Short mmCIF file of C-alpha atoms and ligand atoms in Angstrom, two decimals:
data_model
loop_
_atom_site.label_atom_id
_atom_site.label_comp_id
_atom_site.label_asym_id
_atom_site.label_seq_id
_atom_site.Cartn_x
_atom_site.Cartn_y
_atom_site.Cartn_z
CA UNK W 240 -80.34 -81.85 -7.92
CA UNK W 241 -81.98 -83.79 -5.14
CA UNK W 242 -82.27 -81.87 -1.87
CA UNK W 243 -81.19 -83.89 1.17
CA UNK W 244 -83.08 -83.93 4.47
CA UNK W 245 -81.24 -82.73 7.55
CA UNK W 246 -82.68 -85.67 9.60
CA UNK W 247 -80.66 -86.23 12.75
CA UNK W 248 -77.47 -84.58 11.50
CA UNK W 249 -76.34 -81.82 13.84
CA UNK W 250 -73.21 -79.71 13.78
CA UNK W 251 -70.60 -81.06 16.21
CA UNK W 252 -68.20 -78.13 15.82
CA UNK W 253 -68.05 -74.63 14.45
CA UNK W 254 -64.99 -73.97 12.29
CA UNK W 255 -63.13 -72.23 15.12
CA UNK W 256 -63.75 -75.13 17.53
CA UNK W 257 -61.76 -77.69 15.58
CA UNK W 258 -58.87 -78.35 17.94
CA UNK W 259 -56.32 -80.33 15.97
CA UNK W 260 -54.69 -81.93 19.02
CA UNK W 261 -57.86 -83.68 20.10
CA UNK W 262 -59.70 -83.98 16.79
CA UNK W 263 -57.11 -85.16 14.30
CA UNK W 264 -58.32 -88.39 12.73
CA UNK W 265 -61.78 -88.02 14.28
CA UNK W 266 -65.08 -87.67 12.46
CA UNK W 267 -67.00 -84.42 12.93
CA UNK W 268 -69.97 -82.66 11.32
CA UNK W 269 -69.72 -79.08 10.09
CA UNK W 270 -72.64 -77.03 8.74
CA UNK W 271 -72.49 -73.86 6.70
CA UNK W 272 -72.49 -72.35 3.23
CA UNK W 273 -70.16 -73.07 0.33
CA UNK W 274 -67.94 -70.04 -0.22
CA UNK W 275 -66.09 -71.37 -3.25
CA UNK W 276 -65.15 -74.56 -5.05
CA UNK W 277 -62.18 -75.63 -7.14
CA UNK W 278 -62.03 -78.66 -9.40
CA UNK W 279 -58.65 -80.15 -10.29
CA UNK W 280 -60.05 -83.30 -11.88
CA UNK W 281 -59.03 -86.01 -9.46
CA UNK W 282 -59.13 -83.55 -6.58
CA UNK W 283 -61.92 -81.15 -5.66
CA UNK W 284 -61.85 -78.48 -2.99
CA UNK W 285 -64.65 -76.57 -1.33
CA UNK W 286 -64.46 -73.84 1.30
CA UNK W 287 -67.28 -74.01 3.81
CA UNK W 288 -68.12 -70.83 5.69
CA UNK W 289 -69.86 -70.72 9.06
CA UNK W 290 -70.34 -67.79 11.42
CA UNK W 291 -66.90 -68.15 12.97
CA UNK W 292 -64.62 -68.93 10.06
CA UNK W 293 -63.95 -71.38 7.26
CA UNK W 294 -63.13 -75.05 6.75
CA UNK W 295 -61.41 -76.48 3.70
CA UNK W 296 -63.12 -79.62 2.46
CA UNK W 297 -60.96 -81.82 0.24
CA UNK W 298 -62.42 -84.51 -2.04
CA UNK W 299 -59.62 -86.85 -3.28
CA UNK W 300 -61.10 -89.12 -5.98
CA UNK W 301 -58.73 -91.95 -5.18
CA UNK W 302 -59.81 -92.14 -1.55
CA UNK W 303 -63.54 -91.47 -1.72
CA UNK W 304 -66.57 -93.54 -2.55
CA UNK W 305 -67.45 -92.74 -6.18
CA UNK W 306 -70.99 -91.54 -5.36
CA UNK W 307 -69.70 -89.11 -2.77
CA UNK W 308 -67.02 -87.77 -5.10
CA UNK W 309 -69.62 -87.23 -7.84
CA UNK W 310 -71.97 -85.52 -5.41
CA UNK W 311 -69.35 -82.83 -4.92
CA UNK W 312 -70.04 -81.76 -8.54
CA UNK W 313 -73.36 -80.34 -7.37
CA UNK W 314 -71.78 -77.96 -4.84
CA UNK W 315 -72.50 -74.33 -5.71
CA UNK W 316 -71.45 -71.08 -4.07
CA UNK W 317 -73.76 -70.13 -1.16
CA UNK W 318 -75.37 -73.57 -1.02
CA UNK W 319 -76.19 -74.64 2.56
CA UNK W 320 -74.57 -77.99 3.35
CA UNK W 321 -73.73 -80.35 6.18
CA UNK W 322 -70.53 -82.33 5.86
CA UNK W 323 -69.43 -85.33 7.89
CA UNK W 324 -65.71 -85.93 7.60
CA UNK W 325 -62.36 -86.82 9.12
CA UNK W 326 -60.08 -84.01 10.38
CA UNK W 327 -56.65 -84.15 8.77
CA UNK W 328 -53.74 -81.82 9.47
CA UNK W 329 -52.48 -80.24 6.26
CA UNK W 330 -50.14 -77.29 6.30
CA UNK W 331 -51.13 -76.33 2.74
CA UNK W 332 -54.67 -75.51 3.85
CA UNK W 333 -55.20 -71.85 4.92
CA UNK W 334 -56.45 -73.10 8.30
CA UNK W 335 -53.75 -75.77 8.74
CA UNK W 336 -56.18 -78.66 8.31
CA UNK W 337 -58.74 -80.10 5.95
CA UNK W 338 -61.81 -82.22 6.26
CA UNK W 339 -61.94 -85.42 4.20
CA UNK W 340 -65.67 -86.11 3.75
CA UNK W 341 -67.30 -89.38 4.65
CA UNK W 342 -70.78 -88.10 3.81
CA UNK W 343 -72.36 -84.92 2.47
CA UNK W 344 -75.82 -83.38 2.58
CA UNK W 345 -76.86 -80.71 0.05
CA UNK W 346 -79.58 -78.93 2.02
CA UNK W 347 -80.95 -76.54 -0.58
CA UNK W 348 -80.58 -75.31 -4.11
CA UNK W 349 -79.11 -71.95 -5.08
CA UNK W 350 -80.01 -69.97 -8.21
CA UNK W 351 -77.38 -70.24 -10.88
CA UNK W 352 -76.63 -66.50 -11.08
CA UNK W 353 -76.32 -64.71 -7.77
CA UNK W 354 -76.96 -60.94 -8.06
CA UNK W 355 -73.91 -60.29 -5.91
CA UNK W 356 -70.62 -62.04 -5.30
CA UNK W 357 -70.09 -62.24 -1.52
CA UNK W 358 -66.36 -62.75 -2.01
CA UNK W 359 -66.28 -59.22 -3.53
CA UNK W 360 -64.08 -60.54 -6.34
CA UNK W 361 -66.66 -58.95 -8.58
CA UNK W 362 -67.07 -55.46 -7.10
CA UNK W 363 -70.57 -54.05 -6.54
CA UNK W 364 -71.69 -50.53 -5.64
CA UNK W 365 -73.35 -49.83 -2.30
CA UNK W 366 -76.89 -49.74 -3.73
CA UNK W 367 -76.50 -53.18 -5.32
CA UNK W 368 -75.04 -54.45 -2.07
CA UNK W 369 -77.95 -53.06 -0.05
CA UNK W 370 -80.53 -54.35 -2.57
CA UNK W 371 -79.10 -57.83 -2.02
CA UNK W 372 -78.12 -57.25 1.57
CA UNK W 373 -78.33 -60.83 2.82
CA UNK W 374 -75.74 -61.92 0.29
CA UNK W 375 -73.66 -58.84 1.01
CA UNK W 376 -73.65 -59.60 4.75
CA UNK W 377 -72.00 -62.93 3.98
CA UNK W 378 -68.93 -61.13 2.65
CA UNK W 379 -65.96 -61.24 5.00
CA UNK W 380 -65.95 -57.43 5.24
CA UNK W 381 -69.63 -56.80 5.97
CA UNK W 382 -69.70 -59.77 8.33
CA UNK W 383 -66.73 -58.35 10.28
CA UNK W 384 -68.49 -54.98 10.54
CA UNK W 385 -71.52 -56.56 12.18
CA UNK W 386 -69.49 -58.75 14.51
CA UNK W 387 -67.92 -55.49 15.75
CA UNK W 388 -71.37 -53.93 16.04
CA UNK W 389 -72.48 -56.92 18.11
CA UNK W 390 -69.43 -56.52 20.33
CA UNK W 391 -70.20 -52.82 20.76
CA UNK W 392 -73.76 -53.42 21.96
CA UNK W 393 -72.63 -56.21 24.27
CA UNK W 394 -69.92 -53.99 25.76
CA UNK W 395 -72.37 -51.11 26.22
CA UNK W 396 -74.72 -53.37 28.18
CA UNK W 397 -71.84 -54.74 30.28
CA UNK W 398 -70.69 -51.22 31.07
CA UNK W 399 -74.10 -50.13 32.33
CA UNK W 400 -74.76 -53.31 34.26
CA UNK W 401 -71.36 -52.92 35.99
CA UNK W 402 -72.38 -49.40 36.99
CA UNK W 403 -75.78 -50.43 38.33
CA UNK W 404 -77.89 -48.77 35.63
CA UNK W 405 -81.35 -50.23 35.02
CA UNK W 406 -82.33 -51.09 31.44
CA UNK W 407 -85.68 -49.62 30.40
CA UNK W 408 -87.95 -50.00 27.37
CA UNK W 409 -90.05 -46.94 26.64
CA UNK W 410 -92.90 -46.69 24.11
CA UNK W 411 -92.19 -46.45 20.39
CA UNK W 412 -95.65 -44.98 19.81
CA UNK W 413 -95.88 -41.50 21.30
CA UNK W 414 -98.25 -38.53 21.45
CA UNK W 415 -95.86 -35.53 21.48
CA UNK W 416 -92.58 -34.43 19.92
CA UNK W 417 -89.45 -33.80 21.95
CA UNK W 418 -86.79 -33.05 19.36
CA UNK W 419 -88.69 -30.63 17.10
CA UNK W 420 -92.03 -31.29 15.41
CA UNK W 421 -90.77 -31.53 11.83
CA UNK W 422 -88.94 -34.79 12.38
CA UNK W 423 -91.93 -36.90 13.44
CA UNK W 424 -93.46 -39.76 11.49
CA UNK W 425 -97.23 -39.64 12.01
CA UNK W 426 -99.00 -42.99 12.29
CA UNK W 427 -102.62 -44.09 12.28
CA UNK W 428 -103.52 -44.92 15.88
CA UNK W 429 -107.26 -45.53 16.05
CA UNK W 430 -108.99 -42.16 16.53
CA UNK W 431 -105.93 -40.39 18.01
CA UNK W 432 -102.98 -38.53 16.55
CA UNK W 433 -99.78 -40.47 17.22
CA UNK W 434 -96.18 -40.63 16.09
CA UNK W 435 -93.23 -42.99 16.02
CA UNK W 436 -90.84 -42.17 18.86
CA UNK W 437 -87.97 -39.88 17.90
CA UNK W 438 -86.36 -40.21 21.36
CA UNK W 439 -87.17 -41.75 24.75
CA UNK W 440 -86.41 -38.31 26.22
CA UNK W 441 -89.44 -37.64 28.41
CA UNK W 442 -89.81 -41.21 29.62
CA UNK W 443 -86.18 -41.65 30.54
CA UNK W 444 -86.31 -38.41 32.55
CA UNK W 445 -89.43 -39.60 34.40
CA UNK W 446 -87.90 -42.99 35.11
CA UNK W 447 -84.95 -41.45 36.99
CA UNK W 448 -87.49 -40.75 39.75
CA UNK W 449 -87.87 -44.51 40.17
CA UNK W 450 -84.61 -46.19 39.14
CA UNK W 451 -82.12 -43.33 39.60
CA UNK W 452 -79.87 -44.37 36.68
CA UNK W 453 -81.46 -45.74 33.52
CA UNK W 454 -80.37 -46.69 30.01
CA UNK W 455 -82.12 -47.78 26.86
CA UNK W 456 -80.87 -49.17 23.57
CA UNK W 457 -83.76 -48.91 21.14
CA UNK W 458 -84.79 -47.83 17.65
CA UNK W 459 -85.96 -44.28 17.06
CA UNK W 460 -87.48 -42.72 13.96
CA UNK W 461 -86.80 -39.35 12.38
CA UNK W 462 -88.58 -38.01 9.33
CA UNK W 463 -85.56 -36.07 8.14
CA UNK W 464 -85.79 -35.37 4.44
CA UNK W 465 -82.10 -35.01 3.74
CA UNK W 466 -79.95 -37.80 2.48
CA UNK W 467 -76.40 -37.82 3.85
CA UNK W 468 -73.75 -40.40 4.67
CA UNK W 469 -74.45 -40.04 8.39
CA UNK W 470 -78.25 -39.75 8.66
CA UNK W 471 -80.90 -42.45 8.56
CA UNK W 472 -84.63 -42.35 9.23
CA UNK W 473 -84.59 -45.33 11.58
CA UNK W 474 -81.67 -45.78 13.94
CA UNK W 475 -80.65 -47.34 17.21
CA UNK W 476 -80.10 -44.85 19.99
CA UNK W 477 -78.29 -45.48 23.24
CA UNK W 478 -79.87 -43.23 25.86
CA UNK W 479 -79.06 -42.65 29.49
CA UNK W 480 -80.50 -40.49 32.23
CA UNK W 481 -79.16 -40.06 35.77
CA UNK W 482 -80.67 -38.45 38.86
CA UNK W 483 -78.79 -36.10 41.22
CA UNK W 484 -76.16 -34.92 38.75
CA UNK W 485 -75.43 -32.47 35.95
CA UNK W 486 -73.95 -32.42 32.44
CA UNK W 487 -70.36 -32.81 33.66
CA UNK W 488 -71.23 -36.07 35.42
CA UNK W 489 -72.91 -37.59 32.39
CA UNK W 490 -70.04 -36.48 30.15
CA UNK W 491 -67.75 -38.45 32.47
CA UNK W 492 -69.97 -41.51 32.04
CA UNK W 493 -70.01 -41.04 28.27
CA UNK W 494 -66.24 -40.76 27.87
CA UNK W 495 -65.74 -43.77 30.11
CA UNK W 496 -68.27 -45.73 28.06
CA UNK W 497 -66.55 -44.84 24.77
CA UNK W 498 -63.17 -45.76 26.26
CA UNK W 499 -64.56 -49.07 27.56
CA UNK W 500 -66.18 -49.98 24.24
CA UNK W 501 -63.16 -49.08 22.12
CA UNK W 502 -60.83 -51.01 24.46
CA UNK W 503 -63.15 -54.01 24.33
CA UNK W 504 -63.31 -53.97 20.53
CA UNK W 505 -59.55 -53.41 20.27
CA UNK W 506 -58.83 -56.31 22.64
CA UNK W 507 -61.39 -58.79 21.33
CA UNK W 508 -61.93 -58.09 17.65
CA UNK W 509 -58.43 -58.40 16.27
CA UNK W 510 -59.55 -60.60 13.40
CA UNK W 511 -62.38 -58.27 12.38
CA UNK W 512 -60.28 -55.08 12.71
CA UNK W 513 -57.64 -56.70 10.49
CA UNK W 514 -60.24 -57.62 7.88
CA UNK W 515 -61.40 -53.99 7.90
CA UNK W 516 -57.79 -52.71 7.89
CA UNK W 517 -58.66 -50.52 10.86
CA UNK W 518 -55.93 -49.06 13.02
CA UNK W 519 -58.35 -48.19 15.82
CA UNK W 520 -56.62 -46.39 18.70
CA UNK W 521 -57.82 -46.48 22.30
CA UNK W 522 -58.42 -42.81 23.15
CA UNK W 523 -56.86 -41.21 26.21
CA UNK W 524 -59.08 -40.17 29.11
CA UNK W 525 -60.32 -37.56 29.81
CA UNK W 526 -61.46 -36.45 26.36
CA UNK W 527 -60.71 -32.85 25.41
CA UNK W 528 -63.51 -30.42 26.20
CA UNK W 529 -63.95 -27.21 24.23
CA UNK W 530 -66.75 -24.82 25.02
CA UNK W 531 -68.83 -23.71 22.07
CA UNK W 532 -67.16 -20.28 22.31
CA UNK W 533 -63.67 -21.85 22.31
CA UNK W 534 -64.69 -23.97 19.32
CA UNK W 535 -65.65 -20.85 17.35
CA UNK W 536 -62.27 -19.31 18.27
CA UNK W 537 -60.48 -22.46 17.13
CA UNK W 538 -62.38 -22.39 13.85
CA UNK W 539 -61.65 -18.67 13.37
CA UNK W 540 -57.92 -19.28 13.95
CA UNK W 541 -58.11 -21.81 11.15
CA UNK W 542 -59.84 -19.45 8.77
CA UNK W 543 -63.46 -20.46 9.39
CA UNK W 544 -65.56 -17.60 10.74
CA UNK W 545 -68.86 -18.18 12.52
CA UNK W 546 -70.89 -15.72 14.58
CA UNK W 547 -71.79 -16.53 18.17
CA UNK W 548 -75.14 -18.30 18.06
CA UNK W 549 -74.57 -19.95 14.67
CA UNK W 550 -74.92 -23.70 14.46
CA UNK W 551 -71.73 -25.60 13.69
CA UNK W 552 -72.85 -27.09 10.38
CA UNK W 553 -71.40 -29.82 8.20
CA UNK W 554 -68.64 -27.69 6.63
CA UNK W 555 -67.55 -26.28 9.97
CA UNK W 556 -67.61 -29.78 11.49
CA UNK W 557 -65.43 -31.06 8.68
CA UNK W 558 -63.02 -28.23 9.37
CA UNK W 559 -62.99 -29.18 13.05
CA UNK W 560 -62.36 -32.80 12.14
CA UNK W 561 -59.29 -31.71 10.18
CA UNK W 562 -57.98 -29.90 13.27
CA UNK W 563 -58.93 -32.35 16.03
CA UNK W 564 -58.85 -36.13 15.66
CA UNK W 565 -60.55 -38.76 17.80
CA UNK W 566 -63.20 -38.00 20.42
CA UNK W 567 -63.76 -34.59 22.04
CA UNK W 568 -66.63 -32.64 23.56
CA UNK W 569 -68.12 -29.32 22.50
CA UNK W 570 -69.86 -27.95 25.59
CA UNK W 571 -72.08 -25.07 26.63
CA UNK W 572 -73.96 -24.40 23.42
CA UNK W 573 -76.17 -21.31 23.09
CA UNK W 574 -79.46 -21.93 24.93
CA UNK W 575 -81.40 -20.83 21.90
CA UNK W 576 -81.60 -23.74 19.53
CA UNK W 577 -81.47 -26.31 22.32
CA UNK W 578 -84.56 -28.43 23.09
CA UNK W 579 -86.93 -27.20 25.82
CA UNK W 580 -85.73 -29.73 28.36
CA UNK W 581 -82.12 -28.48 28.40
CA UNK W 582 -81.10 -26.35 31.41
CA UNK W 583 -79.47 -22.94 30.96
CA UNK W 584 -76.57 -21.80 33.10
CA UNK W 585 -77.81 -19.95 36.21
CA UNK W 586 -75.19 -17.19 35.82
CA UNK W 587 -75.45 -16.85 32.02
CA UNK W 588 -78.88 -17.88 30.74
CA UNK W 589 -77.81 -17.47 27.11
CA UNK W 590 -75.52 -20.48 27.58
CA UNK W 591 -76.87 -23.99 28.17
CA UNK W 592 -75.52 -26.85 30.24
CA UNK W 593 -75.24 -29.01 27.16
CA UNK W 594 -72.67 -30.88 25.10
CA UNK W 595 -72.06 -32.82 21.92
CA UNK W 596 -69.56 -35.64 21.73
CA UNK W 597 -67.66 -35.44 18.47
CA UNK W 598 -65.31 -37.93 16.84
CA UNK W 599 -63.33 -36.08 14.22
CA UNK W 600 -66.03 -34.32 12.22
CA UNK W 601 -68.89 -36.63 13.21
CA UNK W 602 -71.30 -35.93 16.05
CA UNK W 603 -71.80 -39.12 18.05
CA UNK W 604 -73.93 -37.96 20.96
CA UNK W 605 -75.59 -35.01 22.59
CA UNK W 606 -76.92 -34.35 26.05
CA UNK W 607 -77.09 -32.01 28.99
CA UNK W 608 -78.48 -31.06 32.35
CA UNK W 609 -82.28 -31.04 32.29
CA UNK W 610 -84.72 -28.49 33.57
CA UNK W 611 -86.26 -30.15 36.63
CA UNK W 612 -88.43 -27.29 37.91
CA UNK W 613 -91.93 -27.41 36.46
CA UNK W 614 -92.52 -23.65 36.09
CA UNK W 615 -89.26 -23.17 34.19
CA UNK W 616 -90.07 -26.12 31.95
CA UNK W 617 -93.53 -24.70 31.15
CA UNK W 618 -91.92 -21.35 30.29
CA UNK W 619 -89.41 -23.10 28.02
CA UNK W 620 -92.22 -24.94 26.22
CA UNK W 621 -94.10 -21.66 25.67
CA UNK W 622 -90.94 -19.89 24.44
CA UNK W 623 -90.50 -22.63 21.86
CA UNK W 624 -94.07 -22.30 20.62
CA UNK W 625 -95.17 -25.62 22.15
CA UNK W 626 -98.41 -26.19 24.02
CA UNK W 627 -97.80 -27.11 27.68
CA UNK W 628 -101.18 -28.89 27.96
CA UNK W 629 -99.97 -31.45 25.39
CA UNK W 630 -97.28 -32.33 27.90
CA UNK W 631 -99.57 -32.71 30.94
CA UNK W 632 -98.72 -36.40 31.28
CA UNK W 633 -95.07 -35.37 31.62
CA UNK W 634 -95.40 -32.13 33.56
CA UNK W 635 -97.42 -33.69 36.38
CA UNK W 636 -94.47 -35.93 37.26
CA UNK W 637 -92.52 -32.74 38.07
CA UNK W 638 -94.87 -32.27 41.05
CA UNK W 639 -94.01 -35.71 42.40
CA UNK W 640 -90.36 -35.39 43.35
CA UNK W 641 -88.37 -34.79 40.17
CA UNK W 642 -84.67 -34.67 41.12
CA UNK W 643 -81.98 -32.64 39.33
CA UNK W 644 -80.92 -34.90 36.47
CA UNK W 645 -78.93 -35.14 33.27
CA UNK W 646 -78.41 -37.52 30.38
CA UNK W 647 -77.45 -38.03 26.76
CA UNK W 648 -78.33 -39.89 23.57
CA UNK W 649 -75.68 -41.65 21.48
CA UNK W 650 -76.24 -42.73 17.87
CA UNK W 651 -75.14 -46.36 17.86
CA UNK W 652 -74.53 -46.52 14.11
CA UNK W 653 -72.32 -43.42 14.20
CA UNK W 654 -70.22 -45.00 16.92
CA UNK W 655 -69.87 -48.20 14.88
CA UNK W 656 -68.97 -46.07 11.83
CA UNK W 657 -65.99 -44.52 13.53
CA UNK W 658 -64.89 -47.84 15.09
CA UNK W 659 -64.96 -49.66 11.76
CA UNK W 660 -63.69 -46.73 9.68
CA UNK W 661 -66.78 -46.87 7.44
CA UNK W 662 -67.60 -43.66 5.60
CA UNK W 663 -71.30 -44.31 5.07
CA UNK W 664 -73.76 -45.03 7.90
CA UNK W 665 -75.61 -47.50 5.64
CA UNK W 666 -72.59 -49.82 5.84
CA UNK W 667 -73.12 -50.39 9.57
CA UNK W 668 -76.90 -50.98 9.64
CA UNK W 669 -78.14 -54.37 8.44
CA UNK W 670 -81.23 -53.04 6.68
CA UNK W 671 -80.93 -49.25 6.54
CA UNK W 672 -83.95 -46.99 6.15
CA UNK W 673 -83.28 -43.74 4.34
CA UNK W 674 -85.29 -41.23 2.31
CA UNK W 675 -85.66 -43.64 -0.61
CA UNK W 676 -84.94 -47.08 0.82
CA UNK W 677 -87.76 -49.07 2.40
CA UNK W 678 -86.72 -52.57 1.27
CA UNK W 679 -85.22 -55.02 1.86
P1 AMO E 139 -80.01 -35.80 19.25
O1 AMO E 139 -81.21 -35.45 18.45
O2 AMO E 139 -78.82 -34.90 19.14
O3 AMO E 139 -80.36 -35.84 20.80
O4 AMO E 139 -79.57 -37.28 18.92
C1 AMO E 139 -78.54 -37.90 19.62
C2 AMO E 139 -77.56 -38.58 18.67
O5 AMO E 139 -78.24 -39.49 17.82
C3 AMO E 139 -77.62 -39.54 16.54
N1 AMO E 139 -78.61 -39.18 15.53
C4 AMO E 139 -78.66 -39.73 14.31
N2 AMO E 139 -77.90 -40.66 13.72
C5 AMO E 139 -78.22 -41.01 12.46
N3 AMO E 139 -79.25 -40.51 11.76
C6 AMO E 139 -80.05 -39.56 12.31
N4 AMO E 139 -81.08 -39.08 11.62
C7 AMO E 139 -79.76 -39.13 13.65
N5 AMO E 139 -80.33 -38.25 14.49
C8 AMO E 139 -79.60 -38.29 15.62
C9 AMO E 139 -76.48 -38.55 16.59
C10 AMO E 139 -76.87 -37.63 17.72
O6 AMO E 139 -75.76 -37.03 18.33
N6 AMO E 139 -82.89 -36.55 23.31
C11 AMO E 139 -81.59 -36.09 22.85
C12 AMO E 139 -80.46 -36.74 23.61
C13 AMO E 139 -80.40 -36.31 25.07
O7 AMO E 139 -80.30 -35.09 25.31
O8 AMO E 139 -80.44 -37.20 25.94
C14 AMO E 139 -81.47 -36.40 21.35
O9 AMO E 139 -82.21 -37.17 20.78
O10 AMO E 139 -75.31 -39.29 16.89
#
């Protein structure tokens, strides 16, 4: 097959911009990939897919130039093409119209046997889909998932901009751990020891002293060995930090954000939610808040015993998810087990001013009030077996006007998981990185 040059051909319309009232009988150019073809002898059909939908292309032998009709024989699934044609209303077409070509450019070849069928008519397991991710992403279902993910990040940014937060970008190459030393990826950084960032924690706290309210949406890296349906080794984290407030204030921000994002997706992603057969419900505000102690009591009432101080592990979380649906907070976790930067309650030091946001059984976010007094922070570092001098660059800022502050981190992929109803986090990350997957 001869490959055509694009030359001066440019798309005039995306598939969802073809307004039949103004365009019927007019010539337009559409560009995209062939989703499928059908040959009825004297009549050939092709479905062209672009980012916003599909166009049916109809080739009637009787009405077309012979060369053009024959050229349609070379169309293959997933071939990139540009088609010039006349818009014709036709109720039999799934979109209510068809394009009768006047010219066609075949812009590249496609291998005869694709490793994956993006129409999912031939089913593939998740590993095969991820191995051939670019083809997989062209499926209606995966595509819809990532349009929702795009909407989620856009809505998150809008929410923060509306509330006068400042967007920050903190380093991805760091010198010290914040979330526990075992989860760090070491990297070669000239003659120094360095790691990939596991959280913007220290930097976002410092930046409250300048910008008051900050947020960041950025990748973080965690060298967690386990392989689960909700953990990855590289993930996008949404982080905030706010000056002059405590954990209750940032929980309010978080529940309002989740409400805003879900409403936005519900109101603007009808098509995608339908494709994913999601019956997403807008949650009621405020979200339920259970203290850690109340959560243990709730679990005990339902036959799941934990001792005070125990972590609420996967099994217990699943139990909780069977009792409580949608989003809710678990607050005031035991201080022990919380990172050094989390503040304890003044009246009950064994309890921390912290919270997790849950959605069913899945933890979406965690946060709390921070320690803002230097001496207490140094003591916390020592108690956790960390070396305060490694944190000098951070601790010195506490002498320069560190306000009381609080914040949280939200796993973006986990949020998208619950919004799209996907059961595996790999489904909602374009190129996931897990214990065994480093390509594509
Ligand atoms: P934490 O470590 O709890 O808190 O992380 C916050 C949220 O990030 C998500 N998350 C993950 N998602 C997928 N794979 C992983 N390996 C993974 N690890 C974490 C979860 C989790 O709730 N600095 C604090 C936040 C803060 O206090 O501001 C922190 O990183 O949804």
